[in-house]
CSV table of C-alpha atoms (C1' of nucleotides) in Angstrom, one decimal:
chain,number,residue,atom,x,y,z
A,1,UNK,CA,-46.7,-59.0,-166.2
A,2,UNK,CA,-49.6,-57.5,-168.4
A,3,UNK,CA,-48.7,-58.7,-171.7
A,4,UNK,CA,-50.9,-56.6,-173.9
A,5,UNK,CA,-51.2,-58.1,-177.5
A,6,UNK,CA,-48.1,-57.1,-179.5
A,7,UNK,CA,-48.3,-56.8,-183.5
A,8,UNK,CA,-45.7,-58.4,-185.9
A,9,UNK,CA,-43.9,-55.4,-186.1
A,10,UNK,CA,-43.8,-54.7,-182.4
A,11,UNK,CA,-42.5,-58.3,-182.2
A,12,UNK,CA,-39.7,-57.7,-184.5
A,13,UNK,CA,-38.7,-54.8,-182.9
A,14,UNK,CA,-38.7,-56.4,-179.6
A,15,UNK,CA,-36.5,-59.3,-181.0
A,16,UNK,CA,-33.9,-56.8,-181.9
A,17,UNK,CA,-33.9,-55.3,-178.5
A,18,UNK,CA,-33.5,-58.7,-176.7
A,19,UNK,CA,-30.5,-59.5,-179.2
A,20,UNK,CA,-29.0,-56.3,-178.5
A,21,UNK,CA,-30.0,-56.2,-174.8
A,22,UNK,CA,-30.6,-52.4,-175.2
A,23,UNK,CA,-30.6,-50.0,-178.0
A,24,UNK,CA,-31.3,-46.6,-179.8
A,25,UNK,CA,-34.1,-46.3,-182.2
A,26,UNK,CA,-31.5,-45.4,-185.0
A,27,UNK,CA,-29.7,-48.8,-184.0
A,28,UNK,CA,-32.8,-50.8,-184.2
A,29,UNK,CA,-33.7,-49.2,-187.5
A,30,UNK,CA,-30.4,-50.1,-189.1
A,31,UNK,CA,-30.7,-53.7,-188.1
A,32,UNK,CA,-34.3,-54.1,-189.5
A,33,UNK,CA,-33.3,-51.9,-192.6
A,34,UNK,CA,-30.8,-54.4,-193.4
A,35,UNK,CA,-33.6,-56.8,-194.3
A,36,UNK,CA,-36.6,-54.7,-195.3
A,37,UNK,CA,-37.1,-51.3,-196.8
A,38,UNK,CA,-38.4,-49.3,-193.8
A,39,UNK,CA,-38.3,-45.7,-192.8
A,40,UNK,CA,-36.7,-44.4,-189.6
A,41,UNK,CA,-39.9,-42.8,-188.4
A,42,UNK,CA,-41.8,-45.9,-189.2
A,43,UNK,CA,-39.6,-47.8,-186.7
A,44,UNK,CA,-39.7,-45.0,-184.1
A,45,UNK,CA,-43.4,-45.4,-184.0
A,46,UNK,CA,-43.3,-48.8,-183.4
A,47,UNK,CA,-40.7,-48.3,-180.6
A,48,UNK,CA,-43.1,-45.7,-179.2
A,49,UNK,CA,-46.2,-48.1,-179.1
A,50,UNK,CA,-44.0,-50.6,-177.5
A,51,UNK,CA,-43.0,-48.0,-174.8
A,52,UNK,CA,-47.0,-47.3,-174.5
A,53,UNK,CA,-47.8,-51.0,-174.1
A,54,UNK,CA,-45.2,-51.0,-171.3
A,55,UNK,CA,-43.1,-53.8,-173.1
A,56,UNK,CA,-39.9,-51.5,-173.1
A,57,UNK,CA,-38.8,-48.6,-171.2
A,58,UNK,CA,-36.3,-45.8,-172.0
A,59,UNK,CA,-33.0,-45.4,-169.8
A,60,UNK,CA,-32.8,-41.9,-168.6
A,61,UNK,CA,-28.8,-41.4,-169.0
A,62,UNK,CA,-27.5,-40.2,-172.2
A,63,UNK,CA,-28.5,-37.0,-173.4
A,64,UNK,CA,-29.4,-37.0,-177.0
A,65,UNK,CA,-30.3,-40.4,-178.0
A,66,UNK,CA,-33.0,-42.5,-176.4
A,67,UNK,CA,-31.7,-45.7,-175.2
A,68,UNK,CA,-34.5,-48.5,-174.9
A,69,UNK,CA,-34.4,-51.9,-173.2
A,70,UNK,CA,-37.0,-54.5,-172.8
A,71,UNK,CA,-39.3,-54.8,-169.8
A,72,UNK,CA,-40.8,-58.4,-171.0
A,73,UNK,CA,-38.4,-61.2,-171.4
A,74,UNK,CA,-38.8,-63.7,-174.3
A,75,UNK,CA,-40.7,-66.2,-172.2
A,76,UNK,CA,-43.1,-63.5,-170.9
A,77,UNK,CA,-44.0,-63.1,-174.6
A,78,UNK,CA,-43.7,-66.6,-175.9
A,79,UNK,CA,-45.7,-68.5,-173.4
A,80,UNK,CA,-48.8,-66.6,-173.8
A,81,UNK,CA,-48.2,-66.3,-177.4
A,82,UNK,CA,-47.7,-70.0,-177.9
A,83,UNK,CA,-50.9,-70.6,-175.9
A,84,UNK,CA,-52.9,-68.4,-178.1
A,85,UNK,CA,-51.4,-69.8,-181.3
A,86,UNK,CA,-52.1,-73.3,-180.4
A,87,UNK,CA,-55.6,-72.4,-179.5
A,88,UNK,CA,-56.3,-70.3,-182.6
A,89,UNK,CA,-54.8,-72.5,-185.2
A,90,UNK,CA,-55.0,-76.0,-183.6
A,91,UNK,CA,-58.0,-75.6,-181.6
A,92,UNK,CA,-56.1,-76.1,-178.4
A,93,UNK,CA,-54.4,-79.3,-179.4
A,94,UNK,CA,-50.7,-78.9,-179.5
A,95,UNK,CA,-49.9,-82.4,-180.6
A,96,UNK,CA,-50.1,-82.0,-184.4
A,97,UNK,CA,-48.1,-79.2,-184.0
A,98,UNK,CA,-45.6,-81.1,-182.0
A,99,UNK,CA,-45.3,-83.8,-184.6
A,100,UNK,CA,-45.2,-81.4,-187.5
A,101,UNK,CA,-42.3,-79.6,-185.8
A,102,UNK,CA,-40.5,-82.7,-184.9
A,103,UNK,CA,-40.9,-84.1,-188.4
A,104,UNK,CA,-40.1,-81.3,-190.5
A,105,UNK,CA,-38.1,-78.5,-188.9
A,106,UNK,CA,-34.4,-78.5,-189.2
A,107,UNK,CA,-32.8,-80.5,-186.1
A,108,UNK,CA,-29.5,-82.2,-185.7
A,109,UNK,CA,-28.5,-85.2,-183.7
A,110,UNK,CA,-27.7,-83.1,-180.6
A,111,UNK,CA,-31.1,-81.5,-180.7
A,112,UNK,CA,-32.9,-84.8,-181.1
A,113,UNK,CA,-31.0,-86.2,-178.1
A,114,UNK,CA,-32.0,-83.4,-176.1
A,115,UNK,CA,-35.8,-83.5,-177.1
A,116,UNK,CA,-35.7,-87.4,-176.4
A,117,UNK,CA,-34.5,-86.6,-172.9
A,118,UNK,CA,-37.4,-84.2,-172.5
A,119,UNK,CA,-39.8,-86.8,-173.4
A,120,UNK,CA,-37.9,-89.2,-171.2
A,121,UNK,CA,-38.6,-87.0,-168.3
A,122,UNK,CA,-42.1,-86.5,-169.1
A,123,UNK,CA,-42.8,-90.3,-169.3
A,124,UNK,CA,-41.0,-90.6,-165.7
A,125,UNK,CA,-43.2,-88.2,-164.5
A,126,UNK,CA,-46.3,-90.1,-165.7
A,127,UNK,CA,-45.0,-93.2,-164.3
A,128,UNK,CA,-44.3,-91.6,-160.9
A,129,UNK,CA,-47.9,-89.8,-160.6
A,130,UNK,CA,-49.7,-93.3,-160.5
B,1,UNK,CA,-53.6,-72.0,-202.5
B,2,UNK,CA,-53.3,-68.4,-202.0
B,3,UNK,CA,-53.5,-68.3,-198.4
B,4,UNK,CA,-54.2,-64.7,-197.5
B,5,UNK,CA,-53.5,-63.7,-193.8
B,6,UNK,CA,-56.6,-64.8,-191.6
B,7,UNK,CA,-57.4,-62.9,-188.5
B,8,UNK,CA,-58.3,-64.4,-185.1
B,9,UNK,CA,-61.9,-64.3,-185.5
B,10,UNK,CA,-61.9,-65.6,-189.0
B,11,UNK,CA,-59.7,-68.6,-187.8
B,12,UNK,CA,-62.2,-69.3,-185.3
B,13,UNK,CA,-64.9,-69.6,-187.5
B,14,UNK,CA,-62.7,-71.6,-189.7
B,15,UNK,CA,-62.3,-74.2,-187.1
B,16,UNK,CA,-66.0,-74.5,-186.8
B,17,UNK,CA,-66.3,-75.2,-190.4
B,18,UNK,CA,-63.7,-77.8,-190.2
B,19,UNK,CA,-65.2,-79.4,-187.4
B,20,UNK,CA,-68.5,-79.7,-188.9
B,21,UNK,CA,-67.3,-80.1,-192.4
B,22,UNK,CA,-69.9,-77.7,-193.6
B,23,UNK,CA,-72.4,-75.4,-192.1
B,24,UNK,CA,-74.8,-72.3,-192.1
B,25,UNK,CA,-73.8,-69.1,-190.5
B,26,UNK,CA,-76.6,-69.8,-187.8
B,27,UNK,CA,-75.1,-73.0,-187.0
B,28,UNK,CA,-71.6,-71.5,-186.6
B,29,UNK,CA,-73.0,-68.5,-184.6
B,30,UNK,CA,-74.6,-71.2,-182.1
B,31,UNK,CA,-71.2,-72.8,-181.6
B,32,UNK,CA,-69.2,-69.8,-181.0
B,33,UNK,CA,-72.0,-68.0,-178.9
B,34,UNK,CA,-71.9,-71.0,-176.6
B,35,UNK,CA,-68.3,-69.8,-175.5
B,36,UNK,CA,-68.5,-66.1,-176.0
B,37,UNK,CA,-71.2,-63.5,-176.2
B,38,UNK,CA,-71.5,-62.4,-179.8
B,39,UNK,CA,-74.1,-61.4,-182.1
B,40,UNK,CA,-75.3,-63.4,-185.3
B,41,UNK,CA,-74.4,-60.4,-187.6
B,42,UNK,CA,-70.8,-60.2,-186.4
B,43,UNK,CA,-70.3,-63.9,-187.3
B,44,UNK,CA,-71.9,-63.2,-190.7
B,45,UNK,CA,-69.7,-60.4,-191.2
B,46,UNK,CA,-66.6,-62.8,-190.6
B,47,UNK,CA,-68.0,-65.3,-192.8
B,48,UNK,CA,-68.3,-62.9,-195.6
B,49,UNK,CA,-64.9,-61.8,-195.3
B,50,UNK,CA,-64.0,-65.5,-195.3
B,51,UNK,CA,-65.8,-66.0,-198.5
B,52,UNK,CA,-64.0,-62.8,-199.9
B,53,UNK,CA,-60.8,-64.1,-198.9
B,54,UNK,CA,-61.5,-67.5,-200.9
B,55,UNK,CA,-61.2,-69.6,-197.6
B,56,UNK,CA,-64.6,-70.9,-197.7
B,57,UNK,CA,-67.4,-71.1,-200.4
B,58,UNK,CA,-71.2,-71.5,-200.5
B,59,UNK,CA,-72.9,-74.4,-201.7
B,60,UNK,CA,-75.5,-73.5,-204.1
B,61,UNK,CA,-78.3,-76.0,-203.0
B,62,UNK,CA,-80.6,-75.4,-200.3
B,63,UNK,CA,-83.1,-72.4,-200.9
B,64,UNK,CA,-83.3,-70.4,-197.7
B,65,UNK,CA,-80.0,-70.7,-195.4
B,66,UNK,CA,-76.7,-70.6,-197.0
B,67,UNK,CA,-74.4,-73.5,-196.4
B,68,UNK,CA,-70.7,-72.8,-196.4
B,69,UNK,CA,-67.7,-75.3,-196.3
B,70,UNK,CA,-64.0,-74.6,-196.2
B,71,UNK,CA,-61.8,-74.4,-199.3
B,72,UNK,CA,-58.5,-74.4,-197.3
B,73,UNK,CA,-57.5,-77.4,-195.3
B,74,UNK,CA,-56.2,-77.2,-191.6
B,75,UNK,CA,-52.9,-78.0,-193.3
B,76,UNK,CA,-53.3,-75.1,-195.9
B,77,UNK,CA,-53.6,-72.8,-193.0
B,78,UNK,CA,-51.6,-74.4,-190.2
B,79,UNK,CA,-48.2,-74.8,-192.2
B,80,UNK,CA,-47.6,-71.3,-193.4
B,81,UNK,CA,-49.0,-70.0,-190.0
B,82,UNK,CA,-46.3,-72.1,-188.1
B,83,UNK,CA,-43.7,-70.9,-189.9
B,84,UNK,CA,-44.8,-67.2,-189.4
B,85,UNK,CA,-45.3,-67.9,-185.7
B,86,UNK,CA,-41.8,-69.5,-185.3
B,87,UNK,CA,-40.3,-66.6,-187.1
B,88,UNK,CA,-42.1,-63.7,-185.4
B,89,UNK,CA,-41.8,-65.0,-181.7
B,90,UNK,CA,-38.9,-67.4,-181.8
B,91,UNK,CA,-36.9,-65.5,-184.6
B,92,UNK,CA,-37.1,-68.6,-186.7
B,93,UNK,CA,-35.7,-71.0,-184.2
B,94,UNK,CA,-38.3,-73.8,-183.4
B,95,UNK,CA,-36.1,-75.6,-180.9
B,96,UNK,CA,-37.3,-73.5,-177.7
B,97,UNK,CA,-40.7,-74.1,-179.0
B,98,UNK,CA,-40.3,-77.8,-179.2
B,99,UNK,CA,-38.9,-78.1,-175.9
B,100,UNK,CA,-41.3,-76.1,-174.2
B,101,UNK,CA,-44.2,-77.8,-175.8
B,102,UNK,CA,-42.7,-81.4,-175.1
B,103,UNK,CA,-42.2,-80.3,-171.6
B,104,UNK,CA,-45.4,-78.5,-170.7
B,105,UNK,CA,-48.3,-79.4,-172.9
B,106,UNK,CA,-50.5,-82.2,-171.6
B,107,UNK,CA,-49.4,-85.6,-173.1
B,108,UNK,CA,-50.2,-88.9,-172.3
B,109,UNK,CA,-48.0,-92.1,-172.6
B,110,UNK,CA,-49.4,-93.0,-176.0
B,111,UNK,CA,-48.8,-89.7,-177.3
B,112,UNK,CA,-45.1,-89.6,-175.8
B,113,UNK,CA,-44.3,-93.0,-177.6
B,114,UNK,CA,-45.8,-91.6,-180.8
B,115,UNK,CA,-43.4,-88.4,-180.6
B,116,UNK,CA,-40.5,-90.7,-179.7
B,117,UNK,CA,-41.2,-92.6,-182.9
B,118,UNK,CA,-41.1,-89.4,-184.9
B,119,UNK,CA,-37.6,-88.5,-183.2
B,120,UNK,CA,-36.4,-92.0,-184.0
B,121,UNK,CA,-37.3,-91.6,-187.7
B,122,UNK,CA,-35.5,-88.2,-187.9
B,123,UNK,CA,-32.5,-89.9,-186.5
B,124,UNK,CA,-32.3,-92.7,-188.7
B,125,UNK,CA,-32.8,-90.2,-191.9
B,126,UNK,CA,-29.9,-88.2,-190.4
B,127,UNK,CA,-27.6,-91.5,-190.2
B,128,UNK,CA,-28.8,-92.6,-193.7
B,129,UNK,CA,-27.8,-89.2,-195.2
B,130,UNK,CA,-24.1,-89.5,-194.4
C,1,DA,C1',-103.6,-64.7,-196.6
C,2,DA,C1',-101.7,-62.4,-192.4
C,3,DT,C1',-98.6,-62.6,-189.1
C,4,DT,C1',-94.4,-64.1,-186.6
C,5,DT,C1',-89.9,-65.7,-187.1
C,6,DA,C1',-85.5,-66.7,-188.7
C,7,DA,C1',-82.0,-65.4,-191.8
C,8,DA,C1',-79.5,-62.3,-195.0
C,9,DT,C1',-77.8,-58.1,-196.4
C,10,DC,C1',-76.3,-53.4,-195.7
C,11,DT,C1',-74.3,-50.0,-193.3
C,12,DA,C1',-71.3,-48.1,-189.7
C,13,DC,C1',-67.9,-47.2,-186.5
C,14,DA,C1',-63.9,-47.2,-183.3
C,15,DC,C1',-59.6,-49.3,-182.7
C,16,DT,C1',-55.1,-51.5,-184.4
C,17,DT,C1',-51.3,-51.8,-187.4
C,18,DG,C1',-48.1,-50.4,-191.0
C,19,DT,C1',-46.2,-46.8,-193.2
C,20,DA,C1',-44.1,-42.3,-193.5
C,21,DG,C1',-43.7,-37.0,-194.2
C,22,DA,C1',-42.9,-32.6,-192.0
C,23,DA,C1',-41.2,-29.8,-188.5
C,24,DC,C1',-38.4,-29.1,-184.6
C,25,DT,C1',-34.1,-29.9,-181.9
C,26,DT,C1',-29.6,-31.0,-180.8
C,27,DA,C1',-25.2,-32.0,-181.8
C,28,DT,C1',-21.0,-31.6,-185.1
C,29,DC,C1',-18.0,-30.0,-188.5
C,30,DT,C1',-16.1,-26.6,-190.9
D,1,DA,C1',-21.2,-18.9,-185.2
D,2,DG,C1',-23.4,-21.0,-189.2
D,3,DA,C1',-24.4,-24.8,-191.6
D,4,DT,C1',-24.9,-29.8,-191.7
D,5,DA,C1',-26.4,-33.9,-189.9
D,6,DA,C1',-28.8,-36.7,-186.9
D,7,DG,C1',-32.4,-37.5,-184.0
D,8,DT,C1',-37.1,-36.7,-181.8
D,9,DT,C1',-41.6,-35.4,-181.9
D,10,DC,C1',-46.1,-34.8,-184.2
D,11,DT,C1',-49.5,-35.6,-187.3
D,12,DA,C1',-51.9,-38.4,-190.7
D,13,DC,C1',-53.8,-41.8,-193.3
D,14,DA,C1',-55.6,-46.3,-195.6
D,15,DA,C1',-56.3,-51.0,-194.6
D,16,DG,C1',-57.7,-54.5,-191.5
D,17,DT,C1',-60.5,-56.2,-187.4
D,18,DG,C1',-64.0,-56.7,-184.1
D,19,DT,C1',-68.3,-55.3,-183.2
D,20,DA,C1',-73.2,-54.7,-184.3
D,21,DG,C1',-77.7,-52.0,-185.4
D,22,DA,C1',-81.3,-51.5,-188.9
D,23,DT,C1',-83.5,-53.1,-192.8
D,24,DT,C1',-85.3,-56.4,-196.0
D,25,DT,C1',-86.6,-60.8,-197.3
D,26,DA,C1',-88.1,-65.3,-197.1
D,27,DA,C1',-90.0,-69.3,-194.4
D,28,DA,C1',-93.2,-70.9,-191.1
D,29,DT,C1',-97.3,-70.9,-188.4
D,30,DT,C1',-101.9,-69.5,-187.2
DNA sequence: AATTTAAATCTACACTTGTAGAACTTATCT
DNA sequence: AGATAAGTTCTACAAGTGTAGATTTAAATT
């Protein structure tokens, strides 16, 4: 899973591909152009670069428009990128990030309950270990 | 607080400045060169760019070597970067990031207790609100 | 003072990224 | 079939980034 570095724009296109499971460049363009003003050929360039980087592949079938689908899963991308981010911005210590997110991101009761359960599990693991 | 975008390397230098509070380029270079092989002039270029971007400033005093210190705090940088990261990689939803970090980052009992307390506070806020 | 050394400044360059125009190729619609 | 539209491919380019050599300047040492 040779996850070469992906640019902002490449990530944005990949997000769309994850959402749609697979799509043509015009489809991806339509999605993104709904938010930002960007030309078709620009999106197409990004799609090509994603293909070159091995992050997506084209499905051979349909004749005219090329259908692409992701080769990398969300996790393939998010795990290494999270690691990198914590290193770059927090010097490797994820705790300030955690408390910031827990303290400020929009979370409902259900979310909080779930996160609490994750902590509980961690605690149990710690207890079991020694 | 015009936080222009900072590159990886710029962030790395800034981390050192935060750690040291203030430092000369040779000092920063020594720190970074301890981990990676990088030339003095390379680090100096990055320092100059940080200065141009207004992220650091030079202290006028000492005659020969120029001392720099950060103009941006860790939070000035980490808050907007975290936002951007969550948007880029998780499409704006921080919950998968939270559960990943809580479930996998190295955390000791004390850390977990503290994070639990943050959650507890959030829950109370929710209860008070309605 | 003359020499060595440390640091600063200047210049350069290849690669990546965002951005898109122009030209060519199919389909599609009268 | 001819014209229009939709999509693909090719080419380009400025800004940003990582990287560093060469040159100049200032400080320290003999």
